[in-house]
Amino acid sequence: MESGQPVTQPTGIEPTGEPRIDGALRRLVDPDRDVRQAAALDLGTIAAPAAAPALVARLGFEQDFFVRDTLSWALTRIPDAATPLLLKALTETDTASRVQVLHVLSKIADPATTKAIAALTADTDSAVASKARWALTRIGDPTVVPALAVHLGTGDSTNQNDLTRDLASFGAAAVPTLITGLVDGDAHVRSHAAEVLCFMGPRAEGAIEALAGALQDAADEVRLSAAMALYEVGTPEARAVLSLHTEANDPRLRAVARRSHSRSAGKS
């Protein structure tokens, strides 16, 4: 039994007229987390659309990780009923609640939710924005790539690393947008675009020509990121581009080019 204050019943826990469902709904707000966990599991097993309002309402109040995870699973079992309610819940101001709602929507992965989720990629709360971008990768609609790329070169290193992963997940579909990023007026954007292409490796083959141009960039970091991207692409064409820079004035570009040349020689 958990200690502390009893769990308050949130708005939305309303009877459905079905005895088994209503019994589980009553247990969903029990002070004992084990009772709540069993209730959430029961509701997920029943998979009754009528329970959707209560499950969504409880999602924003539940403090226990395991119970919250089971509530999320239960909602994925009734996606048609849950999705409209989850989208409505995204208007809530509580960060933790919105992050959890986005987590559930990412599991449901309904393409129809893409627009609503994409609107949160620029949210003032970084946790919400990051989770929204991640949710879009789970849905996998490549039309959101430009909306994600708007954030290239912004935020702290954690946010940038997350965005690198998110954009790279779209593979070749992200390459045209990243090529545009390579000629952006902001060097941070150009460097980050090259870093994403580097993370993609061979999937970034379509950017070789643009990366070759980026090796002439005025910014040191852009040149290095472009060189590393070509190294990770690793195709004969990419290695041929790097071979032209084994005597470059930029010591880091020169080092990557020579490393690529040595790798090529080792394969011959």
PDB file of C-alpha atoms in Angstrom:
ATOM      1  CA  MET A   1       0.000   0.000   0.000  1.00  0.00           C
ATOM      2  CA  GLU A   2       1.348   3.441  -0.893  1.00  0.00           C
ATOM      3  CA  SER A   3       1.675   6.004   1.866  1.00  0.00           C
ATOM      4  CA  GLY A   4       0.611   9.628   1.491  1.00  0.00           C
ATOM      5  CA  GLN A   5      -2.586  11.302   0.411  1.00  0.00           C
ATOM      6  CA  PRO A   6      -5.359   9.365  -1.333  1.00  0.00           C
ATOM      7  CA  VAL A   7      -5.444   9.672  -5.093  1.00  0.00           C
ATOM      8  CA  THR A   8      -7.942  12.316  -6.167  1.00  0.00           C
ATOM      9  CA  GLN A   9     -10.482  11.253  -8.734  1.00  0.00           C
ATOM     10  CA  PRO A  10     -10.027  13.464 -11.805  1.00  0.00           C
ATOM     11  CA  THR A  11     -12.785  14.797 -13.985  1.00  0.00           C
ATOM     12  CA  GLY A  12     -13.607  12.258 -16.684  1.00  0.00           C
ATOM     13  CA  ILE A  13     -14.029   9.184 -14.460  1.00  0.00           C
ATOM     14  CA  GLU A  14     -17.689   8.698 -15.200  1.00  0.00           C
ATOM     15  CA  PRO A  15     -19.703   5.454 -15.016  1.00  0.00           C
ATOM     16  CA  THR A  16     -20.395   3.661 -18.293  1.00  0.00           C
ATOM     17  CA  GLY A  17     -23.171   1.354 -17.188  1.00  0.00           C
ATOM     18  CA  GLU A  18     -20.988  -1.711 -17.725  1.00  0.00           C
ATOM     19  CA  PRO A  19     -20.301  -3.367 -14.342  1.00  0.00           C
ATOM     20  CA  ARG A  20     -16.839  -4.739 -15.166  1.00  0.00           C
ATOM     21  CA  ILE A  21     -15.693  -1.442 -16.704  1.00  0.00           C
ATOM     22  CA  ASP A  22     -17.177   0.668 -13.908  1.00  0.00           C
ATOM     23  CA  GLY A  23     -15.530  -1.526 -11.278  1.00  0.00           C
ATOM     24  CA  ALA A  24     -12.153  -1.039 -12.954  1.00  0.00           C
ATOM     25  CA  LEU A  25     -12.745   2.707 -13.220  1.00  0.00           C
ATOM     26  CA  ARG A  26     -13.397   2.929  -9.503  1.00  0.00           C
ATOM     27  CA  ARG A  27     -10.170   1.042  -8.790  1.00  0.00           C
ATOM     28  CA  LEU A  28      -8.291   3.322 -11.175  1.00  0.00           C
ATOM     29  CA  VAL A  29      -8.258   6.047  -8.514  1.00  0.00           C
ATOM     30  CA  ASP A  30      -7.474   3.812  -5.537  1.00  0.00           C
ATOM     31  CA  PRO A  31      -4.670   5.033  -3.203  1.00  0.00           C
ATOM     32  CA  ASP A  32      -2.873   1.701  -3.707  1.00  0.00           C
ATOM     33  CA  ARG A  33      -0.817   1.761  -6.899  1.00  0.00           C
ATOM     34  CA  ASP A  34      -1.048  -2.012  -7.235  1.00  0.00           C
ATOM     35  CA  VAL A  35      -4.817  -1.731  -7.350  1.00  0.00           C
ATOM     36  CA  ARG A  36      -4.570   1.035  -9.947  1.00  0.00           C
ATOM     37  CA  GLN A  37      -2.134  -1.035 -11.981  1.00  0.00           C
ATOM     38  CA  ALA A  38      -4.486  -4.013 -11.973  1.00  0.00           C
ATOM     39  CA  ALA A  39      -7.379  -1.748 -12.956  1.00  0.00           C
ATOM     40  CA  ALA A  40      -5.450  -0.264 -15.874  1.00  0.00           C
ATOM     41  CA  LEU A  41      -4.453  -3.738 -17.012  1.00  0.00           C
ATOM     42  CA  ASP A  42      -8.067  -4.879 -16.786  1.00  0.00           C
ATOM     43  CA  LEU A  43      -9.280  -1.907 -18.825  1.00  0.00           C
ATOM     44  CA  GLY A  44      -6.650  -2.558 -21.466  1.00  0.00           C
ATOM     45  CA  THR A  45      -7.681  -6.188 -21.664  1.00  0.00           C
ATOM     46  CA  ILE A  46     -11.342  -5.264 -22.028  1.00  0.00           C
ATOM     47  CA  ALA A  47     -10.419  -2.649 -24.653  1.00  0.00           C
ATOM     48  CA  ALA A  48     -13.768  -0.903 -24.368  1.00  0.00           C
ATOM     49  CA  PRO A  49     -14.005   2.467 -26.163  1.00  0.00           C
ATOM     50  CA  ALA A  50     -16.306   3.682 -23.382  1.00  0.00           C
ATOM     51  CA  ALA A  51     -13.322   3.710 -21.019  1.00  0.00           C
ATOM     52  CA  ALA A  52     -11.319   6.136 -23.178  1.00  0.00           C
ATOM     53  CA  PRO A  53     -12.369   9.369 -21.389  1.00  0.00           C
ATOM     54  CA  ALA A  54     -11.446   7.942 -17.997  1.00  0.00           C
ATOM     55  CA  LEU A  55      -8.125   6.580 -19.203  1.00  0.00           C
ATOM     56  CA  VAL A  56      -7.112   9.875 -20.802  1.00  0.00           C
ATOM     57  CA  ALA A  57      -8.186  11.816 -17.726  1.00  0.00           C
ATOM     58  CA  ARG A  58      -6.250   9.495 -15.430  1.00  0.00           C
ATOM     59  CA  LEU A  59      -3.157   9.715 -17.638  1.00  0.00           C
ATOM     60  CA  GLY A  60      -2.629  13.329 -16.639  1.00  0.00           C
ATOM     61  CA  PHE A  61      -2.904  12.597 -12.916  1.00  0.00           C
ATOM     62  CA  GLU A  62      -1.079   9.305 -12.492  1.00  0.00           C
ATOM     63  CA  GLN A  63       2.300   9.680 -10.750  1.00  0.00           C
ATOM     64  CA  ASP A  64       3.500   6.078 -10.783  1.00  0.00           C
ATOM     65  CA  PHE A  65       5.581   5.212 -13.852  1.00  0.00           C
ATOM     66  CA  PHE A  66       4.386   1.618 -14.203  1.00  0.00           C
ATOM     67  CA  VAL A  67       0.716   2.491 -13.806  1.00  0.00           C
ATOM     68  CA  ARG A  68       1.129   5.336 -16.297  1.00  0.00           C
ATOM     69  CA  ASP A  69       2.771   2.964 -18.765  1.00  0.00           C
ATOM     70  CA  THR A  70      -0.113   0.516 -18.422  1.00  0.00           C
ATOM     71  CA  LEU A  71      -2.606   3.334 -18.948  1.00  0.00           C
ATOM     72  CA  SER A  72      -0.729   4.222 -22.133  1.00  0.00           C
ATOM     73  CA  TRP A  73      -0.935   0.626 -23.326  1.00  0.00           C
ATOM     74  CA  ALA A  74      -4.652   0.490 -22.537  1.00  0.00           C
ATOM     75  CA  LEU A  75      -5.220   3.597 -24.685  1.00  0.00           C
ATOM     76  CA  THR A  76      -3.364   2.081 -27.629  1.00  0.00           C
ATOM     77  CA  ARG A  77      -5.880  -0.764 -27.496  1.00  0.00           C
ATOM     78  CA  ILE A  78      -8.721   1.655 -28.326  1.00  0.00           C
ATOM     79  CA  PRO A  79      -7.056   4.095 -30.765  1.00  0.00           C
ATOM     80  CA  ASP A  80     -10.193   5.312 -32.536  1.00  0.00           C
ATOM     81  CA  ALA A  81     -11.837   6.380 -29.300  1.00  0.00           C
ATOM     82  CA  ALA A  82      -8.654   7.582 -27.617  1.00  0.00           C
ATOM     83  CA  THR A  83      -7.028   9.662 -30.354  1.00  0.00           C
ATOM     84  CA  PRO A  84      -9.499  12.600 -30.444  1.00  0.00           C
ATOM     85  CA  LEU A  85      -9.362  12.836 -26.658  1.00  0.00           C
ATOM     86  CA  LEU A  86      -5.567  12.721 -26.639  1.00  0.00           C
ATOM     87  CA  LEU A  87      -5.378  15.489 -29.235  1.00  0.00           C
ATOM     88  CA  LYS A  88      -7.675  17.602 -27.101  1.00  0.00           C
ATOM     89  CA  ALA A  89      -5.454  16.915 -24.091  1.00  0.00           C
ATOM     90  CA  LEU A  90      -2.496  18.410 -25.955  1.00  0.00           C
ATOM     91  CA  THR A  91      -3.963  21.827 -25.206  1.00  0.00           C
ATOM     92  CA  GLU A  92      -3.252  21.292 -21.500  1.00  0.00           C
ATOM     93  CA  THR A  93      -0.565  23.514 -19.993  1.00  0.00           C
ATOM     94  CA  ASP A  94       0.971  20.842 -17.755  1.00  0.00           C
ATOM     95  CA  THR A  95       4.249  19.734 -19.341  1.00  0.00           C
ATOM     96  CA  ALA A  96       4.327  16.234 -17.901  1.00  0.00           C
ATOM     97  CA  SER A  97       0.801  15.541 -19.116  1.00  0.00           C
ATOM     98  CA  ARG A  98       1.485  16.757 -22.645  1.00  0.00           C
ATOM     99  CA  VAL A  99       4.689  14.735 -22.843  1.00  0.00           C
ATOM    100  CA  GLN A 100       2.812  11.599 -21.778  1.00  0.00           C
ATOM    101  CA  VAL A 101       0.007  12.273 -24.260  1.00  0.00           C
ATOM    102  CA  LEU A 102       2.581  12.625 -27.025  1.00  0.00           C
ATOM    103  CA  HIS A 103       4.111   9.347 -25.903  1.00  0.00           C
ATOM    104  CA  VAL A 104       0.783   7.581 -26.338  1.00  0.00           C
ATOM    105  CA  LEU A 105       0.137   9.241 -29.694  1.00  0.00           C
ATOM    106  CA  SER A 106       3.556   8.064 -30.861  1.00  0.00           C
ATOM    107  CA  LYS A 107       2.537   4.507 -30.037  1.00  0.00           C
ATOM    108  CA  ILE A 108      -0.778   4.829 -31.846  1.00  0.00           C
ATOM    109  CA  ALA A 109       1.105   6.411 -34.777  1.00  0.00           C
ATOM    110  CA  ASP A 110      -1.950   7.640 -36.646  1.00  0.00           C
ATOM    111  CA  PRO A 111      -0.871   9.750 -39.673  1.00  0.00           C
ATOM    112  CA  ALA A 112      -3.942  11.919 -39.116  1.00  0.00           C
ATOM    113  CA  THR A 113      -2.326  13.265 -35.930  1.00  0.00           C
ATOM    114  CA  THR A 114       0.779  14.520 -37.740  1.00  0.00           C
ATOM    115  CA  LYS A 115      -0.357  18.119 -38.154  1.00  0.00           C
ATOM    116  CA  ALA A 116      -1.345  18.556 -34.514  1.00  0.00           C
ATOM    117  CA  ILE A 117       1.897  17.038 -33.274  1.00  0.00           C
ATOM    118  CA  ALA A 118       4.036  19.017 -35.733  1.00  0.00           C
ATOM    119  CA  ALA A 119       2.617  22.230 -34.286  1.00  0.00           C
ATOM    120  CA  LEU A 120       4.299  21.363 -30.982  1.00  0.00           C
ATOM    121  CA  THR A 121       7.808  20.927 -32.416  1.00  0.00           C
ATOM    122  CA  ALA A 122       8.371  24.630 -31.721  1.00  0.00           C
ATOM    123  CA  ASP A 123       6.753  24.578 -28.278  1.00  0.00           C
ATOM    124  CA  THR A 124       8.334  26.909 -25.741  1.00  0.00           C
ATOM    125  CA  ASP A 125       8.774  23.952 -23.407  1.00  0.00           C
ATOM    126  CA  SER A 126      11.793  22.017 -24.672  1.00  0.00           C
ATOM    127  CA  ALA A 127      10.550  18.710 -23.222  1.00  0.00           C
ATOM    128  CA  VAL A 128       7.290  18.986 -25.138  1.00  0.00           C
ATOM    129  CA  ALA A 129       9.015  20.081 -28.346  1.00  0.00           C
ATOM    130  CA  SER A 130      11.529  17.237 -28.161  1.00  0.00           C
ATOM    131  CA  LYS A 131       8.830  14.646 -27.496  1.00  0.00           C
ATOM    132  CA  ALA A 132       6.730  16.008 -30.373  1.00  0.00           C
ATOM    133  CA  ARG A 133       9.646  15.644 -32.774  1.00  0.00           C
ATOM    134  CA  TRP A 134      10.279  12.127 -31.530  1.00  0.00           C
ATOM    135  CA  ALA A 135       6.597  11.229 -31.930  1.00  0.00           C
ATOM    136  CA  LEU A 136       6.722  12.357 -35.551  1.00  0.00           C
ATOM    137  CA  THR A 137       9.563   9.943 -36.231  1.00  0.00           C
ATOM    138  CA  ARG A 138       7.373   7.117 -34.920  1.00  0.00           C
ATOM    139  CA  ILE A 139       4.579   8.101 -37.271  1.00  0.00           C
ATOM    140  CA  GLY A 140       7.113   8.336 -40.084  1.00  0.00           C
ATOM    141  CA  ASP A 141       5.429  10.818 -42.408  1.00  0.00           C
ATOM    142  CA  PRO A 142       8.332  12.402 -44.372  1.00  0.00           C
ATOM    143  CA  THR A 143       6.338  15.565 -45.071  1.00  0.00           C
ATOM    144  CA  VAL A 144       7.295  16.753 -41.580  1.00  0.00           C
ATOM    145  CA  VAL A 145      11.026  16.837 -42.366  1.00  0.00           C
ATOM    146  CA  PRO A 146      11.074  20.578 -43.255  1.00  0.00           C
ATOM    147  CA  ALA A 147       9.278  21.384 -39.994  1.00  0.00           C
ATOM    148  CA  LEU A 148      11.919  19.459 -38.079  1.00  0.00           C
ATOM    149  CA  ALA A 149      14.797  20.970 -40.049  1.00  0.00           C
ATOM    150  CA  VAL A 150      13.730  24.447 -38.932  1.00  0.00           C
ATOM    151  CA  HIS A 151      15.367  23.573 -35.618  1.00  0.00           C
ATOM    152  CA  LEU A 152      18.789  22.709 -37.041  1.00  0.00           C
ATOM    153  CA  GLY A 153      21.570  24.426 -35.136  1.00  0.00           C
ATOM    154  CA  THR A 154      19.336  25.530 -32.258  1.00  0.00           C
ATOM    155  CA  GLY A 155      19.072  24.499 -28.622  1.00  0.00           C
ATOM    156  CA  ASP A 156      21.632  22.811 -26.399  1.00  0.00           C
ATOM    157  CA  SER A 157      23.721  19.790 -27.335  1.00  0.00           C
ATOM    158  CA  THR A 158      21.116  17.344 -26.021  1.00  0.00           C
ATOM    159  CA  ASN A 159      18.363  18.859 -28.149  1.00  0.00           C
ATOM    160  CA  GLN A 160      20.635  18.954 -31.183  1.00  0.00           C
ATOM    161  CA  ASN A 161      21.621  15.312 -30.722  1.00  0.00           C
ATOM    162  CA  ASP A 162      17.974  14.346 -30.421  1.00  0.00           C
ATOM    163  CA  LEU A 163      17.130  16.278 -33.584  1.00  0.00           C
ATOM    164  CA  THR A 164      20.012  14.592 -35.413  1.00  0.00           C
ATOM    165  CA  ARG A 165      18.517  11.219 -34.530  1.00  0.00           C
ATOM    166  CA  ASP A 166      15.019  12.343 -35.456  1.00  0.00           C
ATOM    167  CA  LEU A 167      15.939  13.698 -38.891  1.00  0.00           C
ATOM    168  CA  ALA A 168      18.210  10.775 -39.683  1.00  0.00           C
ATOM    169  CA  SER A 169      15.350   8.363 -39.023  1.00  0.00           C
ATOM    170  CA  PHE A 170      13.698   9.564 -42.249  1.00  0.00           C
ATOM    171  CA  GLY A 171      16.677   8.389 -44.302  1.00  0.00           C
ATOM    172  CA  ALA A 172      16.865   9.417 -47.938  1.00  0.00           C
ATOM    173  CA  ALA A 173      13.606  11.366 -47.635  1.00  0.00           C
ATOM    174  CA  ALA A 174      15.421  13.905 -45.439  1.00  0.00           C
ATOM    175  CA  VAL A 175      18.386  14.410 -47.779  1.00  0.00           C
ATOM    176  CA  PRO A 176      16.929  17.192 -49.989  1.00  0.00           C
ATOM    177  CA  THR A 177      16.023  19.283 -46.950  1.00  0.00           C
ATOM    178  CA  LEU A 178      19.443  18.696 -45.397  1.00  0.00           C
ATOM    179  CA  ILE A 179      21.124  19.731 -48.654  1.00  0.00           C
ATOM    180  CA  THR A 180      19.254  23.013 -48.367  1.00  0.00           C
ATOM    181  CA  GLY A 181      20.565  23.292 -44.823  1.00  0.00           C
ATOM    182  CA  LEU A 182      24.132  22.993 -46.089  1.00  0.00           C
ATOM    183  CA  VAL A 183      23.823  26.407 -47.774  1.00  0.00           C
ATOM    184  CA  ASP A 184      21.918  28.179 -44.994  1.00  0.00           C
ATOM    185  CA  GLY A 185      23.195  31.592 -43.967  1.00  0.00           C
ATOM    186  CA  ASP A 186      23.862  30.378 -40.423  1.00  0.00           C
ATOM    187  CA  ALA A 187      27.029  28.303 -39.988  1.00  0.00           C
ATOM    188  CA  HIS A 188      25.457  26.453 -37.035  1.00  0.00           C
ATOM    189  CA  VAL A 189      22.662  25.267 -39.309  1.00  0.00           C
ATOM    190  CA  ARG A 190      25.104  24.244 -42.040  1.00  0.00           C
ATOM    191  CA  SER A 191      27.258  22.308 -39.605  1.00  0.00           C
ATOM    192  CA  HIS A 192      24.297  20.563 -38.000  1.00  0.00           C
ATOM    193  CA  ALA A 193      22.877  19.584 -41.402  1.00  0.00           C
ATOM    194  CA  ALA A 194      26.219  17.969 -42.232  1.00  0.00           C
ATOM    195  CA  GLU A 195      26.234  16.206 -38.865  1.00  0.00           C
ATOM    196  CA  VAL A 196      22.840  14.665 -39.595  1.00  0.00           C
ATOM    197  CA  LEU A 197      24.106  13.465 -42.974  1.00  0.00           C
ATOM    198  CA  CYS A 198      27.139  12.023 -41.193  1.00  0.00           C
ATOM    199  CA  PHE A 199      24.874  10.163 -38.766  1.00  0.00           C
ATOM    200  CA  MET A 200      22.923   8.756 -41.731  1.00  0.00           C
ATOM    201  CA  GLY A 201      26.019   7.231 -43.304  1.00  0.00           C
ATOM    202  CA  PRO A 202      25.405   5.470 -46.637  1.00  0.00           C
ATOM    203  CA  ARG A 203      21.791   6.628 -46.646  1.00  0.00           C
ATOM    204  CA  ALA A 204      23.116  10.151 -47.326  1.00  0.00           C
ATOM    205  CA  GLU A 205      24.628   9.160 -50.652  1.00  0.00           C
ATOM    206  CA  GLY A 206      22.384  11.636 -52.469  1.00  0.00           C
ATOM    207  CA  ALA A 207      24.134  14.517 -50.708  1.00  0.00           C
ATOM    208  CA  ILE A 208      27.688  13.786 -51.901  1.00  0.00           C
ATOM    209  CA  GLU A 209      27.822  16.680 -54.351  1.00  0.00           C
ATOM    210  CA  ALA A 210      26.465  19.134 -51.795  1.00  0.00           C
ATOM    211  CA  LEU A 211      28.892  17.857 -49.172  1.00  0.00           C
ATOM    212  CA  ALA A 212      31.755  18.298 -51.631  1.00  0.00           C
ATOM    213  CA  GLY A 213      30.773  21.943 -51.907  1.00  0.00           C
ATOM    214  CA  ALA A 214      30.617  22.251 -48.140  1.00  0.00           C
ATOM    215  CA  LEU A 215      34.294  21.272 -47.935  1.00  0.00           C
ATOM    216  CA  GLN A 216      34.973  24.800 -49.232  1.00  0.00           C
ATOM    217  CA  ASP A 217      32.863  26.450 -46.520  1.00  0.00           C
ATOM    218  CA  ALA A 218      34.341  29.433 -44.729  1.00  0.00           C
ATOM    219  CA  ALA A 219      33.503  27.909 -41.334  1.00  0.00           C
ATOM    220  CA  ASP A 220      35.941  25.333 -39.931  1.00  0.00           C
ATOM    221  CA  GLU A 221      33.215  23.307 -38.228  1.00  0.00           C
ATOM    222  CA  VAL A 222      31.175  23.050 -41.414  1.00  0.00           C
ATOM    223  CA  ARG A 223      34.178  21.766 -43.371  1.00  0.00           C
ATOM    224  CA  LEU A 224      34.924  19.169 -40.702  1.00  0.00           C
ATOM    225  CA  SER A 225      31.304  18.010 -40.430  1.00  0.00           C
ATOM    226  CA  ALA A 226      31.047  17.715 -44.215  1.00  0.00           C
ATOM    227  CA  ALA A 227      34.291  15.731 -44.366  1.00  0.00           C
ATOM    228  CA  MET A 228      33.092  13.360 -41.646  1.00  0.00           C
ATOM    229  CA  ALA A 229      29.783  12.933 -43.465  1.00  0.00           C
ATOM    230  CA  LEU A 230      31.581  11.959 -46.674  1.00  0.00           C
ATOM    231  CA  TYR A 231      33.765   9.581 -44.700  1.00  0.00           C
ATOM    232  CA  GLU A 232      30.707   7.870 -43.207  1.00  0.00           C
ATOM    233  CA  VAL A 233      28.888   7.723 -46.558  1.00  0.00           C
ATOM    234  CA  GLY A 234      31.891   5.685 -47.606  1.00  0.00           C
ATOM    235  CA  THR A 235      31.018   5.043 -51.243  1.00  0.00           C
ATOM    236  CA  PRO A 236      33.714   5.181 -53.946  1.00  0.00           C
ATOM    237  CA  GLU A 237      32.323   8.544 -55.048  1.00  0.00           C
ATOM    238  CA  ALA A 238      32.518   9.942 -51.515  1.00  0.00           C
ATOM    239  CA  ARG A 239      36.054   8.639 -51.081  1.00  0.00           C
ATOM    240  CA  ALA A 240      37.040  10.177 -54.430  1.00  0.00           C
ATOM    241  CA  VAL A 241      35.829  13.584 -53.238  1.00  0.00           C
ATOM    242  CA  LEU A 242      37.858  13.309 -50.049  1.00  0.00           C
ATOM    243  CA  SER A 243      40.950  12.168 -51.956  1.00  0.00           C
ATOM    244  CA  LEU A 244      41.146  15.647 -53.466  1.00  0.00           C
ATOM    245  CA  HIS A 245      41.820  17.086 -49.999  1.00  0.00           C
ATOM    246  CA  THR A 246      44.691  14.964 -48.676  1.00  0.00           C
ATOM    247  CA  GLU A 247      46.901  18.053 -48.889  1.00  0.00           C
ATOM    248  CA  ALA A 248      44.291  20.583 -47.703  1.00  0.00           C
ATOM    249  CA  ASN A 249      45.416  23.557 -45.620  1.00  0.00           C
ATOM    250  CA  ASP A 250      42.754  22.747 -43.022  1.00  0.00           C
ATOM    251  CA  PRO A 251      44.510  20.182 -40.771  1.00  0.00           C
ATOM    252  CA  ARG A 252      41.311  18.467 -39.684  1.00  0.00           C
ATOM    253  CA  LEU A 253      39.966  18.181 -43.225  1.00  0.00           C
ATOM    254  CA  ARG A 254      43.354  16.885 -44.322  1.00  0.00           C
ATOM    255  CA  ALA A 255      43.355  14.284 -41.543  1.00  0.00           C
ATOM    256  CA  VAL A 256      39.897  12.963 -42.480  1.00  0.00           C
ATOM    257  CA  ALA A 257      40.830  12.851 -46.167  1.00  0.00           C
ATOM    258  CA  ARG A 258      44.007  10.901 -45.435  1.00  0.00           C
ATOM    259  CA  ARG A 259      42.163   8.528 -43.147  1.00  0.00           C
ATOM    260  CA  SER A 260      39.665   7.891 -45.935  1.00  0.00           C
ATOM    261  CA  HIS A 261      42.496   7.311 -48.390  1.00  0.00           C
ATOM    262  CA  SER A 262      44.134   4.813 -46.006  1.00  0.00           C
ATOM    263  CA  ARG A 263      40.859   2.971 -45.558  1.00  0.00           C
ATOM    264  CA  SER A 264      40.428   2.788 -49.336  1.00  0.00           C
ATOM    265  CA  ALA A 265      43.967   1.507 -49.755  1.00  0.00           C
ATOM    266  CA  GLY A 266      43.339  -1.162 -47.144  1.00  0.00           C
ATOM    267  CA  LYS A 267      40.323  -2.428 -49.065  1.00  0.00           C
ATOM    268  CA  SER A 268      42.186  -2.671 -52.373  1.00  0.00           C
TER     269      SER A 268
END
